[in-house]
């Protein structure tokens, strides 16, 4: 039976371990894919190295969501190509969404680039690297889930677990369906096995990942049922997920969140805009009232639930009035956190064909205002937490305060605290004593 649990064995006869250096851009899906790439290439005799100077293969796992992200990577890869050692054959390549977006063209656009591999090509990457000529593998495969490839997991208490890949929603602005292909889910039994393997590594938290994570379905297991099964795995103390789509959130999902204490009371629920006109133009598949009703339904089930969101400003046609509605909705919902972006036209999407109506200056102004409002809101939310008790999964030493520890609370907020017996990996109660818009500070009250 296919499983994620097999160890990534070095191929017999591999002459010497070849060094693989990976840099990851973009979302958590890409972080998880980088672990998958390292796992897949381990079978071909590669081991991860921490610096490009030590590598035989230098790979940037890229994002295509906004043009700016692509420009940064283009600059970085040119720098790595220029700086590569010439005493051995070092191959430099691009993987992931930007690779899929521009395909073979990248080999011409970036002189010295050796390989281009899209999100469905990682299984064949080892062979691709054996060739002498620059090469691309940008074949999308609607069945590829990598369920038999064990990712090389990083250190720490939190593990990423990709439960589905691709997206079928085709929001007008978004390049993801084009670069990651159609939706496909992994079998629940494979995911449960992997969660057990994660627990055996001593990791306490699993974050279930997918482009529309709550669209998960495999045979008769839906997302809610999968949440229950992962939460039931011994040793997994916390379960989170990202990112769900509002229109896919079912009663079964909400019930599972409510009933499983391991599933943390925090949800990242992208809304993009507070204006119905914009949601319709973006083809998001729901209205603002439906979003409001969903938030209310989830809060009713879980009064302590914290929300974060994604916002786009300056989508074609967005008026000042539309923008004000976004600002008002963010206040009304009271998001604890938000990722806010200026609209960036992406070739291939439906919106790419629509003329932009919001100038760069107006986009900038709108974005700055939302960021300022969100910072103030977060600071306000955090102030109300002073005096309350958080349960913190301890992940590291505090950066700035000797002997203090740091971790995340139930709501995924960073808590820095004075320990009284806590160690990394523990979940401890911390009384919050002060706050800023980004961090809570406190003292451990029990071990
Ligand atoms: N321009 C700006 N932001 C975008 N996002 C996706 N596509 C674009 C785009 N073309 C944002 C959305 C999405 C998040 C992952 O990135 O807010 O939820
Ligand atoms: Fe992009 Fe929409 Fe799919 Fe999210 S749901 S990945 S925004 S197309």
Short mmCIF file of C-alpha atoms and ligand atoms in Angstrom, two decimals:
data_model
loop_
_atom_site.label_atom_id
_atom_site.label_comp_id
_atom_site.label_asym_id
_atom_site.label_seq_id
_atom_site.Cartn_x
_atom_site.Cartn_y
_atom_site.Cartn_z
CA UNK A 1 0.00 0.00 0.00
CA UNK A 2 1.34 3.44 -0.81
CA UNK A 3 2.40 5.34 2.27
CA UNK A 4 4.33 8.37 3.31
CA UNK A 5 6.08 6.44 5.99
CA UNK A 6 8.87 4.69 4.08
CA UNK A 7 12.25 6.17 4.84
CA UNK A 8 13.86 8.03 1.97
CA UNK A 9 16.73 5.62 1.30
CA UNK A 10 19.93 6.62 -0.43
CA UNK A 11 20.30 4.83 -3.71
CA UNK A 12 22.82 2.01 -3.52
CA UNK A 13 26.04 2.87 -5.23
CA UNK A 14 25.62 6.63 -4.93
CA UNK A 15 29.25 7.75 -5.11
CA UNK A 16 29.16 10.49 -2.51
CA UNK A 17 26.40 12.49 -0.92
CA UNK A 18 25.59 15.36 -3.20
CA UNK A 19 24.66 18.63 -1.54
CA UNK A 20 21.23 20.16 -2.10
CA UNK A 21 20.55 23.75 -1.08
CA UNK A 22 16.91 24.86 -1.05
CA UNK A 23 15.50 28.34 -0.54
CA UNK A 24 11.74 28.64 -0.14
CA UNK A 25 9.51 31.57 -1.11
CA UNK A 26 5.78 32.06 -0.66
CA UNK A 27 3.24 30.11 1.34
CA UNK A 28 3.32 27.11 3.71
CA UNK A 29 2.46 24.82 0.80
CA UNK A 30 5.84 25.72 -0.60
CA UNK A 31 7.56 25.04 2.73
CA UNK A 32 5.94 21.61 2.71
CA UNK A 33 6.91 21.07 -0.94
CA UNK A 34 10.53 21.94 -0.16
CA UNK A 35 10.54 19.18 2.47
CA UNK A 36 9.07 16.90 -0.18
CA UNK A 37 11.76 17.86 -2.71
CA UNK A 38 14.50 17.11 -0.19
CA UNK A 39 12.79 13.77 0.56
CA UNK A 40 12.46 12.92 -3.15
CA UNK A 41 16.08 13.79 -3.91
CA UNK A 42 17.39 11.82 -0.92
CA UNK A 43 16.55 8.76 -3.04
CA UNK A 44 19.04 10.06 -5.59
CA UNK A 45 21.87 10.54 -3.11
CA UNK A 46 21.35 14.19 -2.18
CA UNK A 47 21.50 15.58 1.34
CA UNK A 48 20.37 19.05 2.36
CA UNK A 49 23.10 21.62 3.00
CA UNK A 50 22.72 25.00 4.69
CA UNK A 51 24.72 27.19 2.28
CA UNK A 52 24.77 27.49 -1.52
CA UNK A 53 28.60 27.29 -1.48
CA UNK A 54 28.36 23.69 -0.23
CA UNK A 55 25.81 22.60 -2.81
CA UNK A 56 25.88 20.61 -6.03
CA UNK A 57 22.30 21.64 -6.67
CA UNK A 58 20.85 25.02 -5.73
CA UNK A 59 17.06 25.15 -5.93
CA UNK A 60 14.70 28.04 -5.30
CA UNK A 61 11.14 26.96 -4.61
CA UNK A 62 9.14 29.89 -5.87
CA UNK A 63 5.83 31.77 -5.66
CA UNK A 64 3.87 33.30 -8.55
CA UNK A 65 1.02 34.95 -6.65
CA UNK A 66 2.29 38.50 -7.22
CA UNK A 67 4.71 39.98 -9.70
CA UNK A 68 6.84 41.37 -6.92
CA UNK A 69 7.49 37.87 -5.56
CA UNK A 70 8.72 36.79 -8.99
CA UNK A 71 10.99 39.78 -9.40
CA UNK A 72 12.69 39.06 -6.08
CA UNK A 73 13.37 35.47 -7.10
CA UNK A 74 14.65 36.47 -10.55
CA UNK A 75 17.15 38.78 -8.87
CA UNK A 76 18.20 36.18 -6.33
CA UNK A 77 18.69 33.40 -8.86
CA UNK A 78 20.84 35.63 -11.07
CA UNK A 79 22.97 36.39 -8.00
CA UNK A 80 23.33 32.67 -7.20
CA UNK A 81 24.27 31.87 -10.80
CA UNK A 82 26.89 34.62 -10.83
CA UNK A 83 28.30 33.47 -7.48
CA UNK A 84 28.50 29.74 -8.10
CA UNK A 85 31.76 27.88 -7.63
CA UNK A 86 33.40 26.78 -10.84
CA UNK A 87 35.52 24.00 -9.33
CA UNK A 88 32.59 21.61 -9.63
CA UNK A 89 29.46 21.49 -11.68
CA UNK A 90 26.84 23.32 -9.61
CA UNK A 91 23.34 23.28 -11.06
CA UNK A 92 20.97 26.12 -10.29
CA UNK A 93 17.24 25.82 -10.87
CA UNK A 94 13.77 27.09 -10.15
CA UNK A 95 10.94 24.98 -8.76
CA UNK A 96 7.32 25.63 -7.85
CA UNK A 97 4.70 28.11 -9.00
CA UNK A 98 6.88 30.68 -10.78
CA UNK A 99 8.63 27.83 -12.62
CA UNK A 100 5.27 26.49 -13.74
CA UNK A 101 4.01 29.97 -14.64
CA UNK A 102 6.83 30.80 -17.08
CA UNK A 103 7.92 27.25 -17.97
CA UNK A 104 10.75 26.72 -20.51
CA UNK A 105 10.85 30.46 -21.19
CA UNK A 106 12.83 30.85 -17.96
CA UNK A 107 15.78 28.94 -19.42
CA UNK A 108 16.10 31.64 -22.08
CA UNK A 109 15.28 34.57 -19.82
CA UNK A 110 17.84 33.66 -17.16
CA UNK A 111 21.21 32.76 -18.70
CA UNK A 112 22.96 30.00 -16.78
CA UNK A 113 19.77 28.53 -15.34
CA UNK A 114 20.02 24.72 -15.46
CA UNK A 115 16.57 23.46 -14.65
CA UNK A 116 12.93 24.43 -14.23
CA UNK A 117 10.52 22.12 -12.41
CA UNK A 118 6.83 22.67 -11.74
CA UNK A 119 4.84 21.53 -8.67
CA UNK A 120 3.97 18.17 -10.24
CA UNK A 121 7.49 17.35 -11.46
CA UNK A 122 9.35 16.64 -8.20
CA UNK A 123 9.11 12.87 -8.58
CA UNK A 124 11.18 13.12 -11.79
CA UNK A 125 13.59 15.80 -10.58
CA UNK A 126 16.38 13.32 -9.78
CA UNK A 127 16.42 12.09 -13.39
CA UNK A 128 16.14 15.64 -14.70
CA UNK A 129 19.34 16.50 -12.83
CA UNK A 130 21.22 13.63 -14.44
CA UNK A 131 21.05 15.22 -17.91
CA UNK A 132 23.76 17.55 -19.14
CA UNK A 133 21.62 20.13 -20.88
CA UNK A 134 19.34 22.74 -19.33
CA UNK A 135 15.93 21.13 -18.96
CA UNK A 136 12.37 21.79 -17.85
CA UNK A 137 9.66 19.52 -16.40
CA UNK A 138 6.45 21.52 -16.28
CA UNK A 139 3.94 18.77 -16.85
CA UNK A 140 0.92 19.15 -14.58
CA UNK A 141 -0.53 15.83 -13.47
CA UNK A 142 -4.03 15.76 -12.03
CA UNK A 143 -3.26 12.57 -10.09
CA UNK A 144 0.09 13.46 -8.53
CA UNK A 145 -0.16 13.60 -4.72
CA UNK A 146 3.34 12.34 -3.77
CA UNK A 147 1.65 10.11 -1.24
CA UNK A 148 4.50 7.59 -1.39
CA UNK A 149 7.32 10.11 -0.88
CA UNK A 150 8.41 10.86 2.68
CA UNK A 151 9.16 14.55 3.20
CA UNK A 152 12.40 15.42 5.00
CA UNK A 153 10.90 17.24 7.95
CA UNK A 154 12.55 20.23 9.57
CA UNK A 155 13.15 20.58 13.26
CA UNK A 156 10.78 22.07 15.77
CA UNK A 157 7.39 21.26 17.19
CA UNK A 158 5.24 22.03 14.12
CA UNK A 159 4.87 19.79 11.08
CA UNK A 160 3.28 20.73 7.75
CA UNK A 161 1.08 18.06 6.26
CA UNK A 162 -0.24 18.56 2.74
CA UNK A 163 -3.66 16.92 2.55
CA UNK A 164 -4.74 18.13 -0.87
CA UNK A 165 -3.11 19.84 -3.84
CA UNK A 166 -4.35 22.21 -6.54
CA UNK A 167 -7.43 24.36 -6.77
CA UNK A 168 -10.61 24.21 -8.85
CA UNK A 169 -12.05 27.57 -7.89
CA UNK A 170 -10.44 29.87 -10.46
CA UNK A 171 -10.96 33.15 -8.61
CA UNK A 172 -10.45 35.72 -11.37
CA UNK A 173 -7.24 37.23 -9.94
CA UNK A 174 -5.45 34.05 -8.96
CA UNK A 175 -2.77 32.15 -10.82
CA UNK A 176 -2.85 29.13 -8.49
CA UNK A 177 -5.23 26.90 -10.50
CA UNK A 178 -2.98 27.40 -13.52
CA UNK A 179 0.30 26.66 -11.80
CA UNK A 180 -0.81 24.00 -9.33
CA UNK A 181 -3.46 22.31 -11.43
CA UNK A 182 -6.65 20.56 -10.42
CA UNK A 183 -7.76 19.69 -6.91
CA UNK A 184 -6.76 16.25 -5.59
CA UNK A 185 -6.78 14.83 -2.06
CA UNK A 186 -4.59 12.22 -0.37
CA UNK A 187 -6.11 9.10 1.21
CA UNK A 188 -6.99 9.60 4.88
CA UNK A 189 -5.13 6.43 5.90
CA UNK A 190 -1.91 7.76 4.34
CA UNK A 191 -2.36 11.05 6.21
CA UNK A 192 -3.05 9.29 9.51
CA UNK A 193 0.13 7.23 9.04
CA UNK A 194 2.08 10.38 8.38
CA UNK A 195 0.60 12.06 11.48
CA UNK A 196 1.81 9.04 13.52
CA UNK A 197 5.25 9.42 12.00
CA UNK A 198 5.22 13.13 12.92
CA UNK A 199 4.27 12.26 16.51
CA UNK A 200 7.07 9.65 16.62
CA UNK A 201 9.53 12.43 15.70
CA UNK A 202 8.41 14.23 18.86
CA UNK A 203 6.54 16.96 17.01
CA UNK A 204 3.39 18.11 18.81
CA UNK A 205 1.51 20.15 16.24
CA UNK A 206 0.28 19.34 12.74
CA UNK A 207 -0.82 21.99 10.27
CA UNK A 208 -3.01 20.52 7.53
CA UNK A 209 -2.31 22.27 4.24
CA UNK A 210 -4.14 22.75 0.98
CA UNK A 211 -4.92 25.56 -1.39
CA UNK A 212 -8.59 25.14 -0.44
CA UNK A 213 -7.91 22.85 2.46
CA UNK A 214 -11.54 22.32 3.49
CA UNK A 215 -12.43 21.12 -0.02
CA UNK A 216 -10.57 17.94 1.07
CA UNK A 217 -12.42 14.79 0.15
CA UNK A 218 -11.12 11.28 -0.39
CA UNK A 219 -13.59 8.43 -0.81
CA UNK A 220 -16.14 9.07 1.95
CA UNK A 221 -13.85 11.13 4.19
CA UNK A 222 -14.54 14.87 4.17
CA UNK A 223 -12.46 17.59 5.81
CA UNK A 224 -14.34 17.45 9.13
CA UNK A 225 -13.82 13.69 9.39
CA UNK A 226 -10.14 14.07 8.53
CA UNK A 227 -9.76 16.69 11.28
CA UNK A 228 -11.23 14.18 13.74
CA UNK A 229 -8.91 11.41 12.59
CA UNK A 230 -5.74 13.51 12.75
CA UNK A 231 -6.78 14.93 16.15
CA UNK A 232 -7.18 11.34 17.42
CA UNK A 233 -3.56 10.39 16.64
CA UNK A 234 -1.63 9.74 19.86
CA UNK A 235 1.02 12.36 20.51
CA UNK A 236 -0.51 15.02 18.23
CA UNK A 237 -1.58 17.63 20.72
CA UNK A 238 -2.52 20.46 18.39
CA UNK A 239 -4.07 20.54 14.92
CA UNK A 240 -4.41 23.60 12.69
CA UNK A 241 -5.20 24.06 9.03
CA UNK A 242 -4.76 26.60 6.25
CA UNK A 243 -6.30 27.94 4.04
CA UNK A 244 -9.99 27.13 3.96
CA UNK A 245 -12.39 28.69 1.47
CA UNK A 246 -15.48 30.31 3.06
CA UNK A 247 -17.82 28.66 0.54
CA UNK A 248 -16.45 25.20 1.38
CA UNK A 249 -16.88 25.44 5.17
CA UNK A 250 -19.46 22.83 6.14
CA UNK A 251 -21.33 22.08 9.36
CA UNK A 252 -19.29 18.88 9.58
CA UNK A 253 -16.05 20.95 9.55
CA UNK A 254 -17.36 23.31 12.23
CA UNK A 255 -18.62 20.44 14.40
CA UNK A 256 -15.23 18.72 14.19
CA UNK A 257 -13.46 21.90 15.25
CA UNK A 258 -15.83 22.35 18.15
CA UNK A 259 -15.67 18.76 19.34
CA UNK A 260 -11.93 18.10 19.07
CA UNK A 261 -9.98 19.94 21.77
CA UNK A 262 -6.80 19.30 19.75
CA UNK A 263 -8.09 21.49 16.89
CA UNK A 264 -7.03 25.00 17.85
CA UNK A 265 -9.63 27.81 18.00
CA UNK A 266 -8.11 29.84 15.19
CA UNK A 267 -9.03 30.03 11.54
CA UNK A 268 -7.51 31.88 8.62
CA UNK A 269 -10.54 32.68 6.48
CA UNK A 270 -9.67 34.73 3.37
CA UNK A 271 -12.37 37.24 2.41
CA UNK A 272 -10.39 39.41 -0.11
CA UNK A 273 -12.86 42.33 -0.04
CA UNK A 274 -15.72 43.76 2.01
CA UNK A 275 -17.73 44.69 -1.05
CA UNK A 276 -20.25 42.37 -2.70
CA UNK A 277 -19.52 44.02 -6.03
CA UNK A 278 -15.85 43.08 -5.74
CA UNK A 279 -16.55 39.55 -4.50
CA UNK A 280 -18.80 39.00 -7.51
CA UNK A 281 -16.20 40.48 -9.87
CA UNK A 282 -13.57 38.17 -8.33
CA UNK A 283 -15.96 35.21 -8.65
CA UNK A 284 -15.37 34.23 -5.05
CA UNK A 285 -18.57 32.20 -4.80
CA UNK A 286 -20.10 33.91 -1.76
CA UNK A 287 -21.46 37.28 -0.59
CA UNK A 288 -20.46 39.41 2.37
CA UNK A 289 -23.65 38.43 4.20
CA UNK A 290 -22.80 34.77 3.71
CA UNK A 291 -19.31 35.42 5.07
CA UNK A 292 -20.81 37.27 8.06
CA UNK A 293 -23.21 34.40 8.68
CA UNK A 294 -20.35 31.90 8.53
CA UNK A 295 -18.30 33.89 11.04
CA UNK A 296 -21.36 34.07 13.32
CA UNK A 297 -22.01 30.33 12.97
CA UNK A 298 -18.40 29.50 13.81
CA UNK A 299 -18.35 31.93 16.76
CA UNK A 300 -21.56 30.46 18.07
CA UNK A 301 -19.97 27.00 18.03
CA UNK A 302 -16.65 28.28 19.40
CA UNK A 303 -16.98 31.60 21.27
CA UNK A 304 -13.21 31.79 21.68
CA UNK A 305 -12.45 31.44 17.94
CA UNK A 306 -9.90 33.90 16.51
CA UNK A 307 -10.01 34.91 12.85
CA UNK A 308 -7.45 36.13 10.37
CA UNK A 309 -7.90 36.88 6.69
CA UNK A 310 -6.43 37.83 3.30
CA UNK A 311 -7.35 41.13 1.65
CA UNK A 312 -6.66 42.47 -1.84
CA UNK A 313 -6.89 46.23 -2.47
CA UNK A 314 -7.09 47.83 -5.90
CA UNK A 315 -8.75 45.04 -7.83
CA UNK A 316 -9.99 46.47 -11.18
CA UNK A 317 -13.18 48.47 -10.58
CA UNK A 318 -12.63 48.93 -6.83
CA UNK A 319 -14.05 52.35 -5.86
CA UNK A 320 -13.45 54.33 -2.68
CA UNK A 321 -16.83 53.08 -1.53
CA UNK A 322 -15.85 49.44 -2.10
CA UNK A 323 -12.63 50.07 -0.24
CA UNK A 324 -14.45 51.64 2.71
CA UNK A 325 -16.60 48.52 2.91
CA UNK A 326 -13.46 46.41 3.23
CA UNK A 327 -12.17 48.62 6.02
CA UNK A 328 -15.57 48.44 7.77
CA UNK A 329 -15.84 44.66 7.44
CA UNK A 330 -12.39 44.16 8.94
CA UNK A 331 -13.47 46.20 11.95
CA UNK A 332 -16.83 44.47 12.19
CA UNK A 333 -15.33 40.97 12.20
CA UNK A 334 -12.47 42.10 14.40
CA UNK A 335 -9.74 40.10 12.68
CA UNK A 336 -6.82 39.31 14.94
CA UNK A 337 -4.51 39.35 11.95
CA UNK A 338 -4.61 40.01 8.21
CA UNK A 339 -2.39 39.52 5.19
CA UNK A 340 -3.05 42.51 2.93
CA UNK A 341 -1.93 42.87 -0.68
CA UNK A 342 -2.09 45.25 -3.60
CA UNK A 343 -3.72 43.61 -6.59
CA UNK A 344 -1.12 42.32 -9.03
CA UNK A 345 -2.26 41.33 -12.53
CA UNK A 346 -1.13 37.79 -13.37
CA UNK A 347 -0.88 36.56 -16.91
CA UNK A 348 -3.25 33.72 -17.70
CA UNK A 349 -5.93 34.71 -15.18
CA UNK A 350 -9.33 36.09 -16.18
CA UNK A 351 -8.62 39.39 -14.43
CA UNK A 352 -5.45 39.86 -16.48
CA UNK A 353 -7.66 40.75 -19.42
CA UNK A 354 -9.47 43.50 -17.48
CA UNK A 355 -7.99 47.00 -17.56
CA UNK A 356 -6.71 48.17 -14.21
CA UNK A 357 -8.61 51.17 -12.83
CA UNK A 358 -6.80 51.81 -9.54
CA UNK A 359 -3.45 53.56 -9.87
CA UNK A 360 -0.36 52.47 -7.97
CA UNK A 361 -0.63 55.48 -5.65
CA UNK A 362 -4.22 54.75 -4.70
CA UNK A 363 -3.42 51.08 -4.16
CA UNK A 364 -0.55 52.13 -1.90
CA UNK A 365 -2.71 54.54 0.05
CA UNK A 366 -5.50 52.01 0.55
CA UNK A 367 -3.05 49.32 1.61
CA UNK A 368 -1.28 51.59 4.08
CA UNK A 369 -4.57 52.58 5.65
CA UNK A 370 -5.72 48.99 6.11
CA UNK A 371 -2.36 48.01 7.57
CA UNK A 372 -2.49 50.88 10.06
CA UNK A 373 -6.04 50.03 11.05
CA UNK A 374 -5.15 46.35 11.43
CA UNK A 375 -2.09 47.11 13.56
CA UNK A 376 -4.22 49.24 15.90
CA UNK A 377 -6.90 46.54 15.99
CA UNK A 378 -4.37 43.82 16.82
CA UNK A 379 -2.84 45.97 19.56
CA UNK A 380 -6.34 46.52 20.97
CA UNK A 381 -7.19 42.80 20.89
CA UNK A 382 -3.87 42.04 22.54
CA UNK A 383 -4.44 44.58 25.33
CA UNK A 384 -7.70 42.86 26.24
CA UNK A 385 -5.68 39.67 26.77
CA UNK A 386 -3.53 41.15 29.54
CA UNK A 387 -4.47 39.29 32.71
CA UNK A 388 -5.79 36.25 30.84
CA UNK A 389 -4.14 32.82 30.69
CA UNK A 390 -2.83 31.34 27.42
CA UNK A 391 -1.74 27.78 26.84
CA UNK A 392 1.56 27.95 25.02
CA UNK A 393 3.34 25.25 23.03
CA UNK A 394 6.96 26.06 23.83
CA UNK A 395 9.05 26.14 20.66
CA UNK A 396 12.31 27.99 21.32
CA UNK A 397 14.33 30.24 23.55
CA UNK A 398 13.22 33.88 23.46
CA UNK A 399 15.31 35.91 21.04
CA UNK A 400 15.84 38.98 23.11
CA UNK A 401 15.50 37.88 26.72
CA UNK A 402 17.97 35.42 28.22
CA UNK A 403 16.36 32.45 30.01
CA UNK A 404 12.88 33.27 28.66
CA UNK A 405 11.03 30.96 26.28
CA UNK A 406 8.75 31.53 23.30
CA UNK A 407 5.94 29.70 21.56
CA UNK A 408 2.45 30.00 20.17
CA UNK A 409 -0.79 30.09 22.09
CA UNK A 410 -4.11 28.58 20.99
CA UNK A 411 -4.76 31.54 18.69
CA UNK A 412 -1.35 31.24 17.00
CA UNK A 413 -0.10 34.35 18.76
CA UNK A 414 3.54 34.52 19.76
CA UNK A 415 3.94 34.47 23.54
CA UNK A 416 7.30 35.23 25.16
CA UNK A 417 7.41 34.29 28.83
CA UNK A 418 9.39 33.78 32.00
CA UNK A 419 9.43 30.02 32.56
CA UNK A 420 9.05 28.18 35.83
CA UNK A 421 10.04 24.66 34.84
CA UNK A 422 8.85 24.68 31.21
CA UNK A 423 10.96 23.09 28.48
CA UNK A 424 10.76 23.14 24.70
CA UNK A 425 7.93 20.87 23.56
CA UNK A 426 5.79 21.40 26.67
CA UNK A 427 2.37 23.00 26.61
CA UNK A 428 2.17 25.31 29.61
CA UNK A 429 -0.15 27.92 31.11
CA UNK A 430 1.14 31.48 30.90
CA UNK A 431 -0.46 34.53 32.46
CA UNK A 432 -0.23 37.45 30.02
CA UNK A 433 1.24 40.56 31.62
CA UNK A 434 1.86 42.92 28.70
CA UNK A 435 1.28 43.14 24.97
CA UNK A 436 2.15 44.82 21.69
CA UNK A 437 0.53 44.48 18.25
CA UNK A 438 2.74 41.44 17.51
CA UNK A 439 3.65 39.76 20.79
CA UNK A 440 2.25 38.82 24.17
CA UNK A 441 4.55 38.64 27.21
CA UNK A 442 3.88 36.81 30.42
CA UNK A 443 4.91 34.41 33.14
CA UNK A 444 4.39 30.67 33.45
CA UNK A 445 1.91 29.88 36.19
CA UNK A 446 2.13 26.09 36.29
CA UNK A 447 4.51 23.51 34.93
N1 LIG B 1 -2.78 39.96 -6.51
C1 LIG B 1 -2.74 40.22 -5.18
N2 LIG B 1 -2.96 39.31 -4.23
C2 LIG B 1 -3.26 38.05 -4.63
N3 LIG B 1 -3.54 36.93 -3.94
C3 LIG B 1 -3.76 35.93 -4.81
N4 LIG B 1 -3.63 36.38 -6.07
C4 LIG B 1 -3.32 37.70 -5.99
C5 LIG B 1 -3.08 38.72 -6.95
N5 LIG B 1 -3.13 38.47 -8.26
C6 LIG B 1 -3.64 36.90 -2.48
C7 LIG B 1 -5.05 36.50 -2.03
C8 LIG B 1 -4.86 35.10 -1.55
C9 LIG B 1 -3.45 35.15 -1.02
C10 LIG B 1 -2.80 33.83 -0.85
O1 LIG B 1 -2.76 35.92 -1.98
O2 LIG B 1 -5.43 37.36 -0.98
O3 LIG B 1 -5.81 34.72 -0.57
FE1 LIG B 2 -6.54 31.18 -5.72
FE2 LIG B 2 -9.19 31.35 -5.28
FE3 LIG B 2 -7.99 28.92 -5.46
FE4 LIG B 2 -7.53 30.49 -3.31
S1 LIG B 2 -9.53 29.60 -3.90
S2 LIG B 2 -5.98 29.35 -4.52
S3 LIG B 2 -7.56 32.56 -4.21
S4 LIG B 2 -8.18 30.44 -7.09
#
